[in-house]
Short mmCIF file of C-alpha atoms in Angstrom, two decimals:
data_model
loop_
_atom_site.label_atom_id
_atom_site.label_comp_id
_atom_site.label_asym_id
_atom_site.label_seq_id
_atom_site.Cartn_x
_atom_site.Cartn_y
_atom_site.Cartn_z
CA UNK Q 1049 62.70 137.55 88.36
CA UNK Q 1050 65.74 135.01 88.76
CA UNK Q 1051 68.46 136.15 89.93
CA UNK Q 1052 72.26 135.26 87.92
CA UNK Q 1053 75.50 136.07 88.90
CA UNK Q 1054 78.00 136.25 85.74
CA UNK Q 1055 81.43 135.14 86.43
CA UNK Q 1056 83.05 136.18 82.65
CA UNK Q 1057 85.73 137.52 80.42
CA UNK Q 1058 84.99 141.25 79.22
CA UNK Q 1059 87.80 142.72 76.83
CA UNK Q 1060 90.27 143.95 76.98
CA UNK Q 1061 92.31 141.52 75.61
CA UNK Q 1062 90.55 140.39 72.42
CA UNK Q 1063 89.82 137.09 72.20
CA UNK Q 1064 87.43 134.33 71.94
CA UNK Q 1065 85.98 133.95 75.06
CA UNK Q 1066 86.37 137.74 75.91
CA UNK Q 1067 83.96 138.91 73.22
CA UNK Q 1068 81.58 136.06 74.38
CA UNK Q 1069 81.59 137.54 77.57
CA UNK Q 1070 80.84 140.98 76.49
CA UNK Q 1071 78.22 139.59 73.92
CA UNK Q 1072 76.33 138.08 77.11
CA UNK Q 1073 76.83 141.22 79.60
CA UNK Q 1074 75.60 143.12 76.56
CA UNK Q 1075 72.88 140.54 75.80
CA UNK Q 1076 69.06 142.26 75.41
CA UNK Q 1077 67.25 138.65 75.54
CA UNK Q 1078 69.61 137.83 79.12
CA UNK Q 1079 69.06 141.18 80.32
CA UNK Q 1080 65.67 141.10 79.48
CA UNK Q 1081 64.65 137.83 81.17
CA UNK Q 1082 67.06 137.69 84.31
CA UNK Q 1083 68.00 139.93 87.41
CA UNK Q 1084 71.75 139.99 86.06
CA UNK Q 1085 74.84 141.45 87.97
CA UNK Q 1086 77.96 140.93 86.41
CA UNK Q 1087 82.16 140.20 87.25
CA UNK Q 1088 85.09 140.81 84.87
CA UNK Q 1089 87.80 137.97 85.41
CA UNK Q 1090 89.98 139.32 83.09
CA UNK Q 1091 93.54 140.53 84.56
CA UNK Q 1092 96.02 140.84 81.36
CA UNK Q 1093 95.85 143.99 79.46
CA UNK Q 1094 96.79 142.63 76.29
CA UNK Q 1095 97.53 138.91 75.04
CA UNK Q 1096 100.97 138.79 75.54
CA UNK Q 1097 100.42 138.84 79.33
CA UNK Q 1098 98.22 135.98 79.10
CA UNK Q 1099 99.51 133.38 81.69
CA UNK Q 1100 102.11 135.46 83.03
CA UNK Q 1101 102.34 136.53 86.78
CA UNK Q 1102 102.67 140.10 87.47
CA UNK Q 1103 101.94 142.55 90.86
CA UNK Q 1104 99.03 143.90 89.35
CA UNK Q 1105 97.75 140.57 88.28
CA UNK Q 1106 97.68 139.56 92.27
CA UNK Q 1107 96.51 142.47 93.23
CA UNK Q 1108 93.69 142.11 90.38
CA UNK Q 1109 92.85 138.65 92.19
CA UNK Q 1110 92.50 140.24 95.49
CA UNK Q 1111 90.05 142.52 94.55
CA UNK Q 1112 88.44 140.05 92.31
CA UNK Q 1113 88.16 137.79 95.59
CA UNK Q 1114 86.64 140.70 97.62
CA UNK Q 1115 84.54 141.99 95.33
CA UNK Q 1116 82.75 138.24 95.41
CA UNK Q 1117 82.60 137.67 98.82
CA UNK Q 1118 81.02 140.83 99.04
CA UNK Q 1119 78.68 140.35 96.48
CA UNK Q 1120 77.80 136.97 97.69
CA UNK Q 1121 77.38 137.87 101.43
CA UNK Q 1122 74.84 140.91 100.33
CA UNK Q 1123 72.94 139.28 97.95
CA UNK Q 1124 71.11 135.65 97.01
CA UNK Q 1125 71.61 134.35 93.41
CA UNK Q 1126 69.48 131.75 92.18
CA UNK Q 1127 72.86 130.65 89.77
CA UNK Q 1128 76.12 131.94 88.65
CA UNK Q 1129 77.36 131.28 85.28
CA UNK Q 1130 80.65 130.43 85.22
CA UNK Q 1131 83.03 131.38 82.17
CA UNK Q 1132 85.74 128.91 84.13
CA UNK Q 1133 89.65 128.95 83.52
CA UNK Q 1134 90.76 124.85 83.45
CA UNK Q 1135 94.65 125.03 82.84
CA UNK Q 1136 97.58 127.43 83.72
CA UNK Q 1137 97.42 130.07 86.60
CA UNK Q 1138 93.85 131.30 86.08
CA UNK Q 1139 92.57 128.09 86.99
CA UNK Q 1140 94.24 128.53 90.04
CA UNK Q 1141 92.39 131.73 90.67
CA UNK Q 1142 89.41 130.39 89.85
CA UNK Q 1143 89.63 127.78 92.40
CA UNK Q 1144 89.37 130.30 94.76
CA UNK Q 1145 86.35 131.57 93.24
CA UNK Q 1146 84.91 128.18 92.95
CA UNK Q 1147 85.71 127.62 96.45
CA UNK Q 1148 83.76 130.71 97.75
CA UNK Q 1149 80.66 129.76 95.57
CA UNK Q 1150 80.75 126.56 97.09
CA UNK Q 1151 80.79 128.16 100.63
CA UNK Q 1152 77.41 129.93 99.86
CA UNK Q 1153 75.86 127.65 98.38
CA UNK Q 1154 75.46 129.15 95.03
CA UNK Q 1155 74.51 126.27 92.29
CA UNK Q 1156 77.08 126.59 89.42
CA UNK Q 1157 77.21 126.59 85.56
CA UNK Q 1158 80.58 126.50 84.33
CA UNK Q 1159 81.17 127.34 80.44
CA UNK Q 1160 84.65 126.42 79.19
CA UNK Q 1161 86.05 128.19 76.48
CA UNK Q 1162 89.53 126.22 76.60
CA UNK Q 1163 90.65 122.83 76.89
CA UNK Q 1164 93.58 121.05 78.44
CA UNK Q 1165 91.90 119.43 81.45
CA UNK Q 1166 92.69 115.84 80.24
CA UNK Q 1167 96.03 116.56 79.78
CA UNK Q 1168 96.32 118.11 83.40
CA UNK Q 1169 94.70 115.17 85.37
CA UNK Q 1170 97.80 113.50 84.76
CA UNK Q 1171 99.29 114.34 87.55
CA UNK Q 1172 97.31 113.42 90.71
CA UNK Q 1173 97.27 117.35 92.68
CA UNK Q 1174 95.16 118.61 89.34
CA UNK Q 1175 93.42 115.44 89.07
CA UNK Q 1176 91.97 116.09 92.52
CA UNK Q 1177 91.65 119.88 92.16
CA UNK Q 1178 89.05 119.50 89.31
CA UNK Q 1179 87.28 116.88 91.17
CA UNK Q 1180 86.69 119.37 93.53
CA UNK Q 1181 85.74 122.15 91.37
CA UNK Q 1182 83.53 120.20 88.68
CA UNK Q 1183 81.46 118.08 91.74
CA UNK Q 1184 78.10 118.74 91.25
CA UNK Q 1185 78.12 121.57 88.74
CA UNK Q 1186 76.68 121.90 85.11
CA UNK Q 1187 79.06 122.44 82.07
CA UNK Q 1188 78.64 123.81 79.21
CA UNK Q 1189 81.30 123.15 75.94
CA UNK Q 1190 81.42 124.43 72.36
CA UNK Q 1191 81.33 121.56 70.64
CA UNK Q 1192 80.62 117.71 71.27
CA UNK Q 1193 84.43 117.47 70.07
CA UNK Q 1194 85.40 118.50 73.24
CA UNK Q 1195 83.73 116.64 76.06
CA UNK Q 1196 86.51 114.08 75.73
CA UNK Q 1197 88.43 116.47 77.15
CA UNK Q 1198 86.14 116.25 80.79
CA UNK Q 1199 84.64 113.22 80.26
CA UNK Q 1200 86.65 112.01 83.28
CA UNK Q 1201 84.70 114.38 85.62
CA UNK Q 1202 81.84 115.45 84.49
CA UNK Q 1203 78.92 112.88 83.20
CA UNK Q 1204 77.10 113.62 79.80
CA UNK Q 1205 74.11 114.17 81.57
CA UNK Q 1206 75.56 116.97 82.75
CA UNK Q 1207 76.51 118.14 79.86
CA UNK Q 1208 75.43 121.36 77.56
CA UNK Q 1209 76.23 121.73 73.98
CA UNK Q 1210 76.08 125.53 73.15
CA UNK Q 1211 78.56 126.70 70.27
CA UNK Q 1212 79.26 130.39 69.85
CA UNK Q 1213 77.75 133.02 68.00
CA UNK Q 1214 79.16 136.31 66.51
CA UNK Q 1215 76.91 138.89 65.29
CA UNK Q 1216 75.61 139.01 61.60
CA UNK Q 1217 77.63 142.16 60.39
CA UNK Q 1218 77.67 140.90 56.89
CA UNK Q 1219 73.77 140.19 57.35
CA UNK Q 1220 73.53 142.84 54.72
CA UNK Q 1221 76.09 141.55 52.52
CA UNK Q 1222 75.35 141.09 48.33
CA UNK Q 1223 76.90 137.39 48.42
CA UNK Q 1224 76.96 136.84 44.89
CA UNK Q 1225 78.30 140.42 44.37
CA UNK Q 1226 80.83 139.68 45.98
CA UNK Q 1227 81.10 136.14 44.45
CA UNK Q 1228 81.20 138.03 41.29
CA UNK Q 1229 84.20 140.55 42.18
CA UNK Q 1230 86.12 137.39 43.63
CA UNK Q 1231 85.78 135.54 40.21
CA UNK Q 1232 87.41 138.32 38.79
CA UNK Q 1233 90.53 137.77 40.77
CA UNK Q 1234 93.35 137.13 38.87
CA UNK Q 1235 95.95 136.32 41.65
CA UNK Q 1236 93.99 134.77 44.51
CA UNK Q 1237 94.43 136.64 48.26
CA UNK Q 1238 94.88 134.37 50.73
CA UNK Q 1239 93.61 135.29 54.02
CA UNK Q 1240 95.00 134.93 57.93
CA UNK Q 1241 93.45 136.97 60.57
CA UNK Q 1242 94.33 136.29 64.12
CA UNK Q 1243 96.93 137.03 66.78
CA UNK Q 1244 100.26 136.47 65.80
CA UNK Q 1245 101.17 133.55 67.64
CA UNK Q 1246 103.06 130.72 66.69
CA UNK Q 1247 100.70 128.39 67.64
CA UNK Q 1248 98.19 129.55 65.63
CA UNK Q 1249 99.74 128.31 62.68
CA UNK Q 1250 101.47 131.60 61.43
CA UNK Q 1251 105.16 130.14 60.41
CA UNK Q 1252 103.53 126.77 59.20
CA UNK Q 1253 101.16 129.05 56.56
CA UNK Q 1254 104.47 130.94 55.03
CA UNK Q 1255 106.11 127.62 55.30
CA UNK Q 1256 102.99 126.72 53.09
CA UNK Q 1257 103.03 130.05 51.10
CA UNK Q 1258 106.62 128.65 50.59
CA UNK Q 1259 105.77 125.95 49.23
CA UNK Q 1260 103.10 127.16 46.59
CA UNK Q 1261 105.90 129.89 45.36
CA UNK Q 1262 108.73 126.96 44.77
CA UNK Q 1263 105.81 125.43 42.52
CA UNK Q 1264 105.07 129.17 40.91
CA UNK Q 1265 101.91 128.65 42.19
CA UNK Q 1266 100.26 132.82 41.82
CA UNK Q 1267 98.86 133.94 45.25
CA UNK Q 1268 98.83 137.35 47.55
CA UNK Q 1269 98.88 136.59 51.45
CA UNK Q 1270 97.91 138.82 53.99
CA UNK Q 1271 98.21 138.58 57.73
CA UNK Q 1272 96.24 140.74 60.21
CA UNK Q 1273 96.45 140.83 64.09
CA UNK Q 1274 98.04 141.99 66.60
CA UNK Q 1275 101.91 141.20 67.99
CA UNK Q 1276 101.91 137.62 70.36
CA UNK Q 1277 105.11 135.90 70.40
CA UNK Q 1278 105.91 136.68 66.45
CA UNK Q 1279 106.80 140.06 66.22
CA UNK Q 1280 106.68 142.24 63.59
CA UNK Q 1281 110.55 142.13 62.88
CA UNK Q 1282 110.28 138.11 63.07
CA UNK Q 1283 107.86 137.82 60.88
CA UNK Q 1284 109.66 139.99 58.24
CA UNK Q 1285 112.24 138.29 59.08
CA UNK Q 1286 110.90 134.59 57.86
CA UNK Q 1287 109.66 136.45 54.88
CA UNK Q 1288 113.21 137.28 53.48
CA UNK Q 1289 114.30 134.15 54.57
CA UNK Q 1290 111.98 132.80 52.18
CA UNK Q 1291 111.55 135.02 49.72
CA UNK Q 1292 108.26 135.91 49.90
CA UNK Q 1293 108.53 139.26 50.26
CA UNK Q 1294 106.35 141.53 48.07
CA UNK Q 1295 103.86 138.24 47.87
CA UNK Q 1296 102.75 138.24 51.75
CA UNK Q 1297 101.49 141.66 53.82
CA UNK Q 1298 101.57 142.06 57.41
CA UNK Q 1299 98.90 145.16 58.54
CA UNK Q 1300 98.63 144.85 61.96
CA UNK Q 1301 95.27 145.18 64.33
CA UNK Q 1302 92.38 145.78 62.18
CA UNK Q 1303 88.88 146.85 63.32
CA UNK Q 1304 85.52 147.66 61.81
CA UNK Q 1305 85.11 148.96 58.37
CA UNK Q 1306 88.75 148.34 57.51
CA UNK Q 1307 88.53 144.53 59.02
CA UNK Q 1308 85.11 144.14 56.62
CA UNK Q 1309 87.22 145.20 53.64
CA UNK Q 1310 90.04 143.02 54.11
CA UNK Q 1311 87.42 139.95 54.72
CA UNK Q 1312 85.40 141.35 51.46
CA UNK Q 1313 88.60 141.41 49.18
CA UNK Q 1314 89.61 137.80 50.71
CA UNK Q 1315 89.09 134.30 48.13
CA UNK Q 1316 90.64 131.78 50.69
CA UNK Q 1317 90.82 131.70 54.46
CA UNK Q 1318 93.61 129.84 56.24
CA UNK Q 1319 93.96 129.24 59.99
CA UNK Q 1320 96.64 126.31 60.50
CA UNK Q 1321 96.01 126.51 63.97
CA UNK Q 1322 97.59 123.58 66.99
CA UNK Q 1323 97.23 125.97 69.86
CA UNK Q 1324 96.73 123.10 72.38
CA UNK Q 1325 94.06 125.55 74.34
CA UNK Q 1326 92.22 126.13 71.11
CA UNK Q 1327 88.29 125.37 70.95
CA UNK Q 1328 86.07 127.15 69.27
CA UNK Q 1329 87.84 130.16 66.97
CA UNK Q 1330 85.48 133.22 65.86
CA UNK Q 1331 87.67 134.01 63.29
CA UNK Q 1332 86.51 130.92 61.65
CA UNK Q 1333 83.11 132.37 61.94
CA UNK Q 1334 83.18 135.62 60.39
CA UNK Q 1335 85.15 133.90 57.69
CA UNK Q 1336 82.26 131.72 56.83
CA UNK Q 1337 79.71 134.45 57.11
CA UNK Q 1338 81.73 136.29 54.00
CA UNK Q 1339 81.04 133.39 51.86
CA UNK Q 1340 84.93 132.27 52.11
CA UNK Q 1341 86.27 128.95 51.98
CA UNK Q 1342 88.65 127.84 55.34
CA UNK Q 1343 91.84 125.69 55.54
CA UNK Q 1344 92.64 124.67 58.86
CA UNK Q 1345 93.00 122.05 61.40
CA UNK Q 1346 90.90 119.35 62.83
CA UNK Q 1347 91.96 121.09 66.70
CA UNK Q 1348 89.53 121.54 69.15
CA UNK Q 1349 85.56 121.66 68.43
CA UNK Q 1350 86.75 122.97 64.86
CA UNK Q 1351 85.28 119.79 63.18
CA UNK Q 1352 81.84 121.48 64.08
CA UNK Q 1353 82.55 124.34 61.82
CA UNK Q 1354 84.10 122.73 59.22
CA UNK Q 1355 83.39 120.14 56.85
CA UNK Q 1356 85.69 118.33 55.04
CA UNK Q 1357 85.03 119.50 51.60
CA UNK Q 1358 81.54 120.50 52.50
CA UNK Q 1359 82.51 124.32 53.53
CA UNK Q 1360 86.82 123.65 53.46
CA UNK Q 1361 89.49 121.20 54.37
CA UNK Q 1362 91.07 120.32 57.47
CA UNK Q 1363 94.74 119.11 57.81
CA UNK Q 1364 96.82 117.51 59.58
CA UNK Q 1365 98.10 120.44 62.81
CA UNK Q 1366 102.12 121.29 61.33
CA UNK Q 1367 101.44 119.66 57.99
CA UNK Q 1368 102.88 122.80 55.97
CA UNK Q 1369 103.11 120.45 52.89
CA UNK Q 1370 99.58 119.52 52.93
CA UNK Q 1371 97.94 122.56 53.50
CA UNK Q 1372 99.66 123.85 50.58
CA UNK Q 1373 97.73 121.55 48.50
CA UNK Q 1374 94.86 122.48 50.25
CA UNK Q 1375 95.11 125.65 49.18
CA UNK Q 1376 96.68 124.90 45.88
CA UNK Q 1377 93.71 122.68 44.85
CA UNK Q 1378 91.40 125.80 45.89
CA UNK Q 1379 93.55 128.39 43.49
CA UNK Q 1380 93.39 125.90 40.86
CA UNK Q 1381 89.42 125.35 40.69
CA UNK Q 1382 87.65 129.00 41.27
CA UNK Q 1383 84.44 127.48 41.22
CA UNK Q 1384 85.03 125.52 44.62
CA UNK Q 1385 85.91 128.87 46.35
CA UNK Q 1386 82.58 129.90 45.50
CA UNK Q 1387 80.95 126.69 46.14
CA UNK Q 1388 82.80 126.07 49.60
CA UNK Q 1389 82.43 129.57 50.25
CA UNK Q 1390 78.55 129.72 50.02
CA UNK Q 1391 77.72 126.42 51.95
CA UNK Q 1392 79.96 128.15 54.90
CA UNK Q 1393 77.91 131.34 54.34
CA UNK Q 1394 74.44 128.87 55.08
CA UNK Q 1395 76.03 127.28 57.70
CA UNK Q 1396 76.96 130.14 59.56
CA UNK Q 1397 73.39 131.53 59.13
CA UNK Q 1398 71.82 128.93 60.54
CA UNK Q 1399 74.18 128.03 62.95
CA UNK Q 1400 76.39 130.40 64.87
CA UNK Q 1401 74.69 133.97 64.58
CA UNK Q 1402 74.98 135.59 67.96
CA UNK Q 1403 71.31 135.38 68.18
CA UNK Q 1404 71.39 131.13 67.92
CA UNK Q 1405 73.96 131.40 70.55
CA UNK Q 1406 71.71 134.15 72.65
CA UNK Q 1407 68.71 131.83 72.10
CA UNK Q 1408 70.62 128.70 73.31
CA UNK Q 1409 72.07 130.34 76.39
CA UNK Q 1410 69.24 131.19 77.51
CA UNK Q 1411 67.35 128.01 77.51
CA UNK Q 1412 70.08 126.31 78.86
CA UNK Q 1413 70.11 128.82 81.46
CA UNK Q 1414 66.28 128.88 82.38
CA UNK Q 1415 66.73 124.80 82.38
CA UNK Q 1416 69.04 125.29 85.47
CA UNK Q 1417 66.82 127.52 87.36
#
């Protein structure tokens, strides 16, 4: 049996490329197939130490560093998959990693789950630091948006195309019940679920929300994540600056049953997203797998998941004015909620259940052994 080496994210934090990582480690079909030992990367605690530099976070890297050597000097891997860092100060730790696998020998398969490396190369010390790093190695992206982003380093034929998967927790889900109780909506709910960072489009939505209650435009909002760099009190804040309050909710974290609810009792799902990292969002995902239309941005690999007026819209990144009509022209017609929102709900089933993603993964892994 082959032996692999997993280099990954496991939470916490929650986020993209953390729950990948514990999809994999967690993986039967992986498991199943390969001799697998595995190595958590992950240093914050929470996302609002993401990128930061701390004691514990060095300290963290030491053992990290150790615990590979050691790993590599007792035992031969036939490859080590790679969930690689590319910008800020975890790419610098990862250099280190890189640098060690290098040393043995170990053949490489890096899978990026952020982007920024274009941007980067601009100055000549990075340029030559991912040189280094992406010589000879196998990479796999999210979407075919994104190899632009590499393009200067790595060849296509290099290249692996392997978008995520999340697991099918609606599998079960009456669609056109719940297409039925949505119809029924008087005042539509708009939906954003994410952390609440600014970046992710959370002050250009109420701008937006703004917008559509200057033009008396009916709606309920609700926002659900956990605290980034909006806080609670900001966030209230904005909302009596506007007066929206009593139209737009704030509840937090949400998990399991109560998350389900909230996407069940949804009609429209909004992430204005120009988080310059951003590639492949989950949340855009699960949204589509509860039959619900999305309005976001064209950032990223997000053009692989959404269709202009196929399964939503995509705007312009900022443009608070037209995602308002976006979301406007979805309020107005009922019948495209449903329609958007079932075409997502096909998509996503034949697309991006974990068990696509599982099923990819692994050939792309077996093709590297």
């Amino acid at each position: 049996m082959k032996k692999i080496l997993f280099l990954l994210h496991i939470p916490p934090p929650v986020h993209g490329s953390s729950m990948v990582g514990k999809w994999i480690k967690e993986s039967v079909l992986i498991n199943r197939e390969f001799d697998c030992d595995y190595l958590n990367l992950l240093a914050s605690k929470d996302v609002g130490q993401s990128g930061e530099i701390s004691f514990g976070k060095l300290y963290t890297l030491l053992i990290t560093f150790f615990k590979l050597f050691k790993t590599l000097f007792s035992k031969r891997y036939d490859l080590c998959y790679f969930a690689l860092t590319t910008t800020g100060i975890a790419f610098y730790r990862d250099i280190l990693l890189v640098f060690l696998l290098k040393l043995f020998g170990v053949k490489c398969i890096f899978h990026l789950h952020n982007k920024g490396v274009a941007n980067a190369a601009k100055k000549s010390f990075h340029k030559d630091l991912y040189k280094y790093v992406f010589k000879n190695t196998k990479v796999i992206i999210l979407s075919e948006y994104l190899y632009s982003d590499i393009e200067l380093f790595v060849p296509r034929s290099d290249i692996y195309i392997c978008p995520n998967g999340i697991p099918a927790i609606a599998e079960k889900l009456e669609v056109d019940r719940l297409n039925s109780s949505r119809a029924k909506h008087g005042v539509k709910t708009i939906l954003f679920l994410s952390n609440m960072i600014e970046s992710k489009g959370v002050y250009v939505l109420l701008d937006a929300l703004n917008e559509l209650s200057d033009r008396d435009i009916k709606f309920k909002a609700v926002f659900v994540g956990g605290e980034g760099d909006v806080t609670s009190n900001q966030f209230y804040s904005k909302l009596d600056k506007l007066g929206l309050s009593g139209k737009v909710d704030y509840l937090g974290k949400k998990y399991g049953s109560e998350k389900e609810k909230i996407f069940s009792e949804a009609d429209i799902f909004v992430f204005p997203t120009f988080y310059e990292k951003e590639c492949f969002p989950l949340v855009l995902l699960e949204a589509m797998q509860y039959a619900l239309p999305i309005v976001t941005t064209p950032e990223g690999g997000i053009m692989s998941i959404v269709k202009e007026q196929e399964n939503g819209y995509l705007v312009k990144q900022g443009a608070s004015k037209e995602l308002a009509e976006k979301i406007a022209i979805l309020i107005a017609n009922p019948h495209m909620i449903q329609e958007m929102g079932n075409k997502g709900r096909s998509k996503f089933q034949k697309e991006f259940t974990l068990d696509c993603f599982e099923n990819r993964l692994f050939q792309i892994l077996m093709s590297n052994l």
